Short mmCIF file of C-alpha atoms and ligand atoms in Angstrom, two decimals:
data_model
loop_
_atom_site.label_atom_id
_atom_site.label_comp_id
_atom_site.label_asym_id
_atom_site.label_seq_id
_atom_site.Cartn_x
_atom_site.Cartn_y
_atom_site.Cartn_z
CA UNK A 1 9.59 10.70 24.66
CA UNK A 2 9.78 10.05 21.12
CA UNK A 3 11.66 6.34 21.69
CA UNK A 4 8.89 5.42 24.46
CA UNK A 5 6.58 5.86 21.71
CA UNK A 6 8.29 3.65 19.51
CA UNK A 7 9.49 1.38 22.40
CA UNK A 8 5.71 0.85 23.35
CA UNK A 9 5.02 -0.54 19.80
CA UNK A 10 8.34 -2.60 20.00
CA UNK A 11 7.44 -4.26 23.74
CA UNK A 12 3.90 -4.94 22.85
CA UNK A 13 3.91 -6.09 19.02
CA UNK A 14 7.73 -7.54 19.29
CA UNK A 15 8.53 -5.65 16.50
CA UNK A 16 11.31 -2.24 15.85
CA UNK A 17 8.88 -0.89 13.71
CA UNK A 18 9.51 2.54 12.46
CA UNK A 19 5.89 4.20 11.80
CA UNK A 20 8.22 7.45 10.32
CA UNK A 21 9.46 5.61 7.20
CA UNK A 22 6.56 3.53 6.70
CA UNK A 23 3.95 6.81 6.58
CA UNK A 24 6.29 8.56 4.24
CA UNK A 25 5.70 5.85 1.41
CA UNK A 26 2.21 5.39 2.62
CA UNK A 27 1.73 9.05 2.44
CA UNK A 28 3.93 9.55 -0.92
CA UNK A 29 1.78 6.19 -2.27
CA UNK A 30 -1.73 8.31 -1.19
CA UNK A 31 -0.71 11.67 -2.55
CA UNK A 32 0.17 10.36 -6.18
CA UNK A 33 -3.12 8.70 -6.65
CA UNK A 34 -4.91 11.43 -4.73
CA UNK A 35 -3.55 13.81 -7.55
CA UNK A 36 -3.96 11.74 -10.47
CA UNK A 37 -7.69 11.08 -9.33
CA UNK A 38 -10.39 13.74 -10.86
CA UNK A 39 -11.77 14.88 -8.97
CA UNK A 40 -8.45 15.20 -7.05
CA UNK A 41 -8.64 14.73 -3.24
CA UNK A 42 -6.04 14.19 -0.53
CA UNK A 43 -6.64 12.48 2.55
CA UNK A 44 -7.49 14.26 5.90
CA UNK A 45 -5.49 12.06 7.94
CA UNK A 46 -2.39 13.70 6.38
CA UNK A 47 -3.22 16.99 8.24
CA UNK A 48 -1.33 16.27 11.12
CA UNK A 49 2.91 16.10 11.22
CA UNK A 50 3.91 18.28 13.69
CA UNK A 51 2.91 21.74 12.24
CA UNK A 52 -0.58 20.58 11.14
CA UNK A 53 -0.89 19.07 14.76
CA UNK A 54 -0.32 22.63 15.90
CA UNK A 55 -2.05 25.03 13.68
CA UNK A 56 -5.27 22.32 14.48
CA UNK A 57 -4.71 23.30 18.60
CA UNK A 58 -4.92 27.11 17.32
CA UNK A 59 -8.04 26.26 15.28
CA UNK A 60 -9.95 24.45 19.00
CA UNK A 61 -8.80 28.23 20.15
CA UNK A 62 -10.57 30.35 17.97
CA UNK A 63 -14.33 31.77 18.82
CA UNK A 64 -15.31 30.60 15.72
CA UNK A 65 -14.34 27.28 16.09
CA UNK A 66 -16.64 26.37 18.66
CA UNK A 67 -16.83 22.58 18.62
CA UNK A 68 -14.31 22.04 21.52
CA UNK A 69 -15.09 24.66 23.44
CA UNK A 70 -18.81 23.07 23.37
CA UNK A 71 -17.30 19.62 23.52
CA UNK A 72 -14.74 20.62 26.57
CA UNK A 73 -18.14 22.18 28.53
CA UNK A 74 -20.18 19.02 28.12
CA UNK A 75 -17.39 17.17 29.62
CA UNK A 76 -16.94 19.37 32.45
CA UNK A 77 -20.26 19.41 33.00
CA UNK A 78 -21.76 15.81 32.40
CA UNK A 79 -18.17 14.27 33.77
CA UNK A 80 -20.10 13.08 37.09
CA UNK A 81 -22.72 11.27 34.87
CA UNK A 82 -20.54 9.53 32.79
CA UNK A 83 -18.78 8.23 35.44
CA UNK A 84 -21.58 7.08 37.19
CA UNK A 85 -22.50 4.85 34.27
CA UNK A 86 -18.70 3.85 33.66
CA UNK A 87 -17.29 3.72 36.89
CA UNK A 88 -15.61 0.25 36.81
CA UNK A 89 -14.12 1.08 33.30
CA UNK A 90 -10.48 0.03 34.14
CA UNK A 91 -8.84 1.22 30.53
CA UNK A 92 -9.42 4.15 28.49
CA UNK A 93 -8.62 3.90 24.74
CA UNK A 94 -8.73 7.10 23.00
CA UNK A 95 -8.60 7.49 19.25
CA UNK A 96 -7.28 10.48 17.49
CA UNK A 97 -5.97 11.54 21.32
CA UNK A 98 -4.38 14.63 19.51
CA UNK A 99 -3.44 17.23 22.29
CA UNK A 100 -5.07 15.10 25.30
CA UNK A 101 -6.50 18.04 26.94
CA UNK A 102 -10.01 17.16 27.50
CA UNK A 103 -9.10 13.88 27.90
CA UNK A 104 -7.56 15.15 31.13
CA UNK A 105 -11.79 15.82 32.46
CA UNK A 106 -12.83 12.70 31.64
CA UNK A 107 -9.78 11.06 33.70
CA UNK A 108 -10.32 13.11 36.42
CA UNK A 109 -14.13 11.68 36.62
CA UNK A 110 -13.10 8.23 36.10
CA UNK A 111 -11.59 7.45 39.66
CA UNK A 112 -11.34 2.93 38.14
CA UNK A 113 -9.01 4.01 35.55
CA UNK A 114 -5.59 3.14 35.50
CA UNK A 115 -4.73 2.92 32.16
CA UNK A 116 -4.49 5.15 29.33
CA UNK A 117 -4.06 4.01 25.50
CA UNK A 118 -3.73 6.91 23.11
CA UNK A 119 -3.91 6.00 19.90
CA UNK A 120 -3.10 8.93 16.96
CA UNK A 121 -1.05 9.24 13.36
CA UNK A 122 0.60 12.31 14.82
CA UNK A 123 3.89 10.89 16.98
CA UNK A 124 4.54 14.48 18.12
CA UNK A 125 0.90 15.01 19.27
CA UNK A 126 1.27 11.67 21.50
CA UNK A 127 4.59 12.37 22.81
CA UNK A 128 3.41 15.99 23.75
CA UNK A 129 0.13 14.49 25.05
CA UNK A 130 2.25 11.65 27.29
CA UNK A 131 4.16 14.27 29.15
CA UNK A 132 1.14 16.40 29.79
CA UNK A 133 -1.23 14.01 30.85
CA UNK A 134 2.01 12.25 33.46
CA UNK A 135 2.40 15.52 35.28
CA UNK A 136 -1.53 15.66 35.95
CA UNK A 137 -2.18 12.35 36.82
CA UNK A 138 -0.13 10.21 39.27
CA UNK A 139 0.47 6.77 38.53
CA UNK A 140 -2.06 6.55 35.64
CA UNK A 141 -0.23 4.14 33.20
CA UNK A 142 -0.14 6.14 29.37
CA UNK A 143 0.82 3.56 26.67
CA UNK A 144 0.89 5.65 23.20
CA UNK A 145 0.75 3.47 19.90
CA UNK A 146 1.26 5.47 16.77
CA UNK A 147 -1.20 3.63 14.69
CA UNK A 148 -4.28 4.45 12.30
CA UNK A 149 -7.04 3.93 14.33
CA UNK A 150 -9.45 2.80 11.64
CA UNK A 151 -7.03 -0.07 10.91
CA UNK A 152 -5.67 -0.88 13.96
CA UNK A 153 -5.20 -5.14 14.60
CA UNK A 154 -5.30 -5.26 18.45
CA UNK A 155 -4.79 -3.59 21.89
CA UNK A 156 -1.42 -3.86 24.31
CA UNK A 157 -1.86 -7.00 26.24
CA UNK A 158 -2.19 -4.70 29.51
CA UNK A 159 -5.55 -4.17 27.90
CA UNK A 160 -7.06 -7.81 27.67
CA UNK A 161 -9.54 -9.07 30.10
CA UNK A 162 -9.82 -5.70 31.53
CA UNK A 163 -13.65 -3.24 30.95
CA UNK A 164 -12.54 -0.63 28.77
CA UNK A 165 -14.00 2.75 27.76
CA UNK A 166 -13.56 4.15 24.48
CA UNK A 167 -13.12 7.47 23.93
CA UNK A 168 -13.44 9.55 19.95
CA UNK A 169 -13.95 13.13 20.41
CA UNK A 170 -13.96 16.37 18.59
CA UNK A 171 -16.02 14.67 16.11
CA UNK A 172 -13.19 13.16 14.39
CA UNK A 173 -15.94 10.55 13.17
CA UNK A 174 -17.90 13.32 11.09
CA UNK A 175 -14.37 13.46 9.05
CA UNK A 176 -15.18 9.25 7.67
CA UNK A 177 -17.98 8.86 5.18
CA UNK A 178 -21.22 7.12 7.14
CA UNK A 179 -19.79 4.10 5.57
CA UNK A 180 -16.38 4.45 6.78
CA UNK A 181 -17.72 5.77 10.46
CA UNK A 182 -20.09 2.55 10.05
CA UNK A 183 -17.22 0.09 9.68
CA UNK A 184 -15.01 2.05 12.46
CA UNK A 185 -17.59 1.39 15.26
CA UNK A 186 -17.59 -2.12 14.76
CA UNK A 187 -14.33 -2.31 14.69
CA UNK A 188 -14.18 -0.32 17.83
CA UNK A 189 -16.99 -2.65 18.97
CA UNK A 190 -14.30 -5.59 18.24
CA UNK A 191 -11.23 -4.04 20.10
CA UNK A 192 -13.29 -2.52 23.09
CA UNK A 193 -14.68 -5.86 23.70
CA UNK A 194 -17.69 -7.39 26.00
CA UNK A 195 -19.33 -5.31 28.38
CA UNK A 196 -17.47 -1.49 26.82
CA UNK A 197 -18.82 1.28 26.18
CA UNK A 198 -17.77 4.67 23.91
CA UNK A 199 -18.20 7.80 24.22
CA UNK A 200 -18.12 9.63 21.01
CA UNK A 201 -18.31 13.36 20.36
CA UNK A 202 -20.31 14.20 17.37
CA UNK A 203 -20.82 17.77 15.95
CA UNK A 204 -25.17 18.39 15.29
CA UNK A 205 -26.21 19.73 12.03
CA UNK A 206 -26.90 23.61 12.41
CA UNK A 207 -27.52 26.86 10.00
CA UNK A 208 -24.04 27.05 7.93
CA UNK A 209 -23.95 30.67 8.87
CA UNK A 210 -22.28 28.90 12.01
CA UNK A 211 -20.71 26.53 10.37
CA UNK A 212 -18.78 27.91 7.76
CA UNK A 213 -16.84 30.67 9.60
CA UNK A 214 -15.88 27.78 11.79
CA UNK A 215 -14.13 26.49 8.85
CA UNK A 216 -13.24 29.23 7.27
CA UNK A 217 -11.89 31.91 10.64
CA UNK A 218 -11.38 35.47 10.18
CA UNK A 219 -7.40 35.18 11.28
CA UNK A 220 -7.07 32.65 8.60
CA UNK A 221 -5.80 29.57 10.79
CA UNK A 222 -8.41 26.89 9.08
CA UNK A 223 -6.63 28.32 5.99
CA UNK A 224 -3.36 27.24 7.10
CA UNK A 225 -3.93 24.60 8.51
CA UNK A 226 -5.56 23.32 4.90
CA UNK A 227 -2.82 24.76 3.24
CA UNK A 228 -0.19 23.06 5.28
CA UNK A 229 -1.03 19.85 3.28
CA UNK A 230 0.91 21.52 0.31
CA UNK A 231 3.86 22.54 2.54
CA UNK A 232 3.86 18.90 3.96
CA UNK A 233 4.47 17.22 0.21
CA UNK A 234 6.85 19.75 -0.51
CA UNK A 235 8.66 19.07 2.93
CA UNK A 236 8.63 15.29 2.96
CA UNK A 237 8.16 14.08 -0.86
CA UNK A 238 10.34 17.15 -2.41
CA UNK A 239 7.94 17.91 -4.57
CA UNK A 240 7.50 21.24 -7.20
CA UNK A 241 5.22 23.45 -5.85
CA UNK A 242 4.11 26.81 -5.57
CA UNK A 243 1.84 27.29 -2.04
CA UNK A 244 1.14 30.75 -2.63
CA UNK A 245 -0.66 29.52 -5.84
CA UNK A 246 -3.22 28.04 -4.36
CA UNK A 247 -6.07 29.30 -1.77
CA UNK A 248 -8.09 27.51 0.91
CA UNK A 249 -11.95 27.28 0.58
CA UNK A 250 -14.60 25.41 2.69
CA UNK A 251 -18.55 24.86 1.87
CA UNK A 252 -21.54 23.31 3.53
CA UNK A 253 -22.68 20.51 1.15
CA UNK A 254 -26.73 20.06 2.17
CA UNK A 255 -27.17 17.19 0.53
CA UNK A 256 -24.39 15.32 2.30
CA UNK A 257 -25.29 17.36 5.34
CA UNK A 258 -21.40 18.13 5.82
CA UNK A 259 -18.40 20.44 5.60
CA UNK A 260 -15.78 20.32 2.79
CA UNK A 261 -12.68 21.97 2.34
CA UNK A 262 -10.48 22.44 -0.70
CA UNK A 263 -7.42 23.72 -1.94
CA UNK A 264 -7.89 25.85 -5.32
CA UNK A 265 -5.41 26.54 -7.74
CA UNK A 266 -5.24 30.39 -8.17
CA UNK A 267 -4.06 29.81 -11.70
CA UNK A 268 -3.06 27.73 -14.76
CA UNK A 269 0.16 25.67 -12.95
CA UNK A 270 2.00 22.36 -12.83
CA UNK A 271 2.86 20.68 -9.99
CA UNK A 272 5.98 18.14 -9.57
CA UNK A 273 6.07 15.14 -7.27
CA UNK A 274 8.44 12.17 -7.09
CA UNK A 275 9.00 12.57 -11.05
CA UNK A 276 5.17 12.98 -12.05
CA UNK A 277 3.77 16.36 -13.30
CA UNK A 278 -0.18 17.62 -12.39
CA UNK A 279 -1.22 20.07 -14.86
CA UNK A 280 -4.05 22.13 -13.20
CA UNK A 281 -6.61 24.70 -14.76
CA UNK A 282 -6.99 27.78 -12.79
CA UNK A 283 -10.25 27.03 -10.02
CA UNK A 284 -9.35 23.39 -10.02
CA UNK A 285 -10.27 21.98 -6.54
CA UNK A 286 -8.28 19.28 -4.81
CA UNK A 287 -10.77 18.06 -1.96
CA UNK A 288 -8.95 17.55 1.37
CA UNK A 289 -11.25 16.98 3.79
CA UNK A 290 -15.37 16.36 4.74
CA UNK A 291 -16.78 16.75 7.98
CA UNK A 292 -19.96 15.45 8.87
CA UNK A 293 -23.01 16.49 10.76
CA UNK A 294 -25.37 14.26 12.65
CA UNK A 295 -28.83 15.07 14.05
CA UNK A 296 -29.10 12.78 17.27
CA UNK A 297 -31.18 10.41 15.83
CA UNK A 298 -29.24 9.86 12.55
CA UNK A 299 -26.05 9.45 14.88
CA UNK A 300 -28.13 6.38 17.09
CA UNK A 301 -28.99 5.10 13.80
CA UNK A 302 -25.34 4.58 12.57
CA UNK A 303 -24.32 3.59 15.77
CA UNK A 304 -26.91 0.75 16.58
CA UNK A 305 -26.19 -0.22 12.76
CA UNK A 306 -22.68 -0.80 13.80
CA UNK A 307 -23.82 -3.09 16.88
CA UNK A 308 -23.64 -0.38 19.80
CA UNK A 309 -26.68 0.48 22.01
CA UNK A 310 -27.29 4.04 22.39
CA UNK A 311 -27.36 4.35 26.12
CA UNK A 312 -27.05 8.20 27.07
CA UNK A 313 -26.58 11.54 25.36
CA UNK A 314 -26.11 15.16 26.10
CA UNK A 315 -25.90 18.05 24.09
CA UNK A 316 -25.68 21.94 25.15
CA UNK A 317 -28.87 24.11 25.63
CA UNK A 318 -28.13 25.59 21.96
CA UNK A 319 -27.83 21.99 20.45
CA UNK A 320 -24.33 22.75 18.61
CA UNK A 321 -22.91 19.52 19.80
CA UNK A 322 -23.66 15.65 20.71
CA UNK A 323 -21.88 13.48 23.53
CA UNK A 324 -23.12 10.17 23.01
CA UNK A 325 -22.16 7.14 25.62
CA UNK A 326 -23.11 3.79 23.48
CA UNK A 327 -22.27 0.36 25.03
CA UNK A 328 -22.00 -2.84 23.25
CA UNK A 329 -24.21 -5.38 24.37
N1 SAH B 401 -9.52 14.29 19.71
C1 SAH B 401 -8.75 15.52 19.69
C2 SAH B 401 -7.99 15.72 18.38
C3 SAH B 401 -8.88 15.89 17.17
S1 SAH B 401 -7.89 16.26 15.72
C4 SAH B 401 -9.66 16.69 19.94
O1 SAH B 401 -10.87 16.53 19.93
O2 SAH B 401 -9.15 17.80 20.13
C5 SAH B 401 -7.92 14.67 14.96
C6 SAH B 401 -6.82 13.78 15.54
O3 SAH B 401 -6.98 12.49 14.99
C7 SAH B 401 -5.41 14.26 15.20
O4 SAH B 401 -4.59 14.20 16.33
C8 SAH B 401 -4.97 13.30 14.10
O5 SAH B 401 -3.58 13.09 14.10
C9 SAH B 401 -5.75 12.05 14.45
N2 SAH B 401 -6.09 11.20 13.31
C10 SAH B 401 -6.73 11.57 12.17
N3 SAH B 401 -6.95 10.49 11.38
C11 SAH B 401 -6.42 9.42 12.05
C12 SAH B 401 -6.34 8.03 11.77
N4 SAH B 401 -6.85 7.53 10.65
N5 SAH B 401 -5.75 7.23 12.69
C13 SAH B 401 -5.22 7.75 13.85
N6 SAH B 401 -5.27 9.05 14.16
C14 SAH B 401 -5.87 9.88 13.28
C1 AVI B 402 -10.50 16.83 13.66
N1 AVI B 402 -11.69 17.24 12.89
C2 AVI B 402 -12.90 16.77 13.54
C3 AVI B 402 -11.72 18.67 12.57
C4 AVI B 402 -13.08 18.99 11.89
O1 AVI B 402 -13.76 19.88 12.39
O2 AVI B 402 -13.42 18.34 10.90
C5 AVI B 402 -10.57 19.10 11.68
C6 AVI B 402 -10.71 20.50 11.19
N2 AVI B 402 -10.82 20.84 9.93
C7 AVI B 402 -10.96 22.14 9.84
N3 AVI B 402 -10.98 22.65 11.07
C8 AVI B 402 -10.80 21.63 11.92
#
């Protein structure tokens, strides 16, 4: 599974490119100046090689962690609806696919579609996805591309000239700034084309005596998935450092109206990469990830900002979480 990947990049962009080697210096490039930085901070995209990938599936499991289980409901329920105002959509283009499950809904309510483009970082989450999905649905096409989405040039040419559907769930958006998430819609806008639409899952803003426990779980998953990071740079960049030393920690920031998490250093330490040492002081924070939260309205607001049209929306009788269709004009 793991060559179709890369033989899906090679047929469509005529190129043997290896996404492996080229994330490792991308990744080695991002954690050196994430480190040097003060405040430090990491990117979140660098959750997910294959052990991140899986410690985030445990995380949509837990009763804390209630966004997908909200998300997955909506779907479920609403999957008639959306297909009634996307029923001609020929091509679905999902970004951040991940595990592909509740993609799986929405394909089952969109009887048009015959095309599937998952695009996602994580290799092993798209070759895991691929095989799922092919034993669910007969003779949908699945072409994988192991890209970053907000960077992405262009689509396969299976895609062209055919009415696509985006798809961004699990409100992967709420972890870009509004300026990033502002600049990823248009692009979306740019690769969905004429005539799309998107459907984007967007987590509401609520008391953080919900949302903090979903980010910080009793069984200690959120922790090590966070932690994880650490293990990664040791794993793949060699690097001089003690895990245990530091602990995971997540906070609602009001102001910004969003989650944060960090990894704090449980004492005085050093920490080695690729020939560069990182002195920290002990209850020095290296920010790893934010995740926003939209009302509806401020959500419409970014999205019509970025040239979509808010069309439709749903959210769950306790208003925990947002499925917005928006279509581009
Ligand atoms: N949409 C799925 C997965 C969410 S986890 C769900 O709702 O369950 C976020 C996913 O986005 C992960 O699979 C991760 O690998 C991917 N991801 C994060 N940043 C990315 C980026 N910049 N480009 C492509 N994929 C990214
Ligand atoms: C993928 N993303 C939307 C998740 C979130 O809720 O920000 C990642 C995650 N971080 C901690 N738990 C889950």
């Amino acid at each position: 599974m793991e060559r179709d990947v890369h033989q899906s990049f090679a047929e469509e962009f005529g190129t043997a490119l290896a996404p492996s080697e080229a994330t490792r210096d991308e990744f080695a490039d991002a954690v050196l100046q994430g480190l040097a930085r003060k405040p430090r901070s990491l990117p979140c995209r660098f959750f997910y090689d294959a052990r991140g990938s899986e410690l985030f599936e445990a995380i949509t499991q837990l009763e804390e962690y209630y966004l997908t289980r909200v998300e997955t409901a909506l779907l479920a329920d609403h999957g008639a609806a959306i297909a009634a105002e996307m029923g001609d959509a020929k091509v679905l283009v999902e970004f951040g696919s991940g595990s592909s499950r509740k993609t799986s809904l929405l394909l089952a309510a969109l009887a048009a579609v015959d095309t599937y483009i998952p695009i996602d970082v994580s290799e092993e989450s798209l070759a895991g996805a691929a095989s799922w999905l092919e034993e669910r649905h007969d003779g949908l096409a699945i072409r994988p591309l192991v890209a970053d989405f907000t960077s992405i040039a262009a689509l396969p040419l299976t895609a062209r000239r055919r009415r696509k559907l985006g798809f961004f769930s699990g409100s992967t958006i709420g972890n870009l700034s509004h300026d990033e998430a502002r600049s990823f819609l248009a692009h979306a806008a740019r690769l969905l084309g004429k005539h799309s639409a998107f459907l984007v899952g967007v987590d509401l803003k609520k008391d953080p005596s919900i949302l903090i426990p979903a980010y910080n779980d009793a069984q200690g998953v959120t922790a090590a998935f966070n932690l994880n990071l650490l293990h990664r740079i040791k794993r793949e960049l060699g690097a001089d450092i003690d895990v245990d030393g530091f602990a995971h920690d997540a906070v609602y920031d009001e102001l910004h109206g969003r989650m944060e998490m960090y990894l704090v250093s449980r004492k005085r330490q050093l920490v080695r990469v690729r020939g560069r040492a990182f002195r920290f002081a002990d209850g020095e924070r290296i920010h790893t990830e934010n995740s926003h939260k939209y009302s509806v309205a401020e959500f419409q607001a970014l999205a019509e900002s970025a040239g979509w049209r808010p069309a439709r929306v749903w959210t769950d009788e306790d208003q925990l979480f947002s499925l917005h269709l928006l279509r581009r004009p």
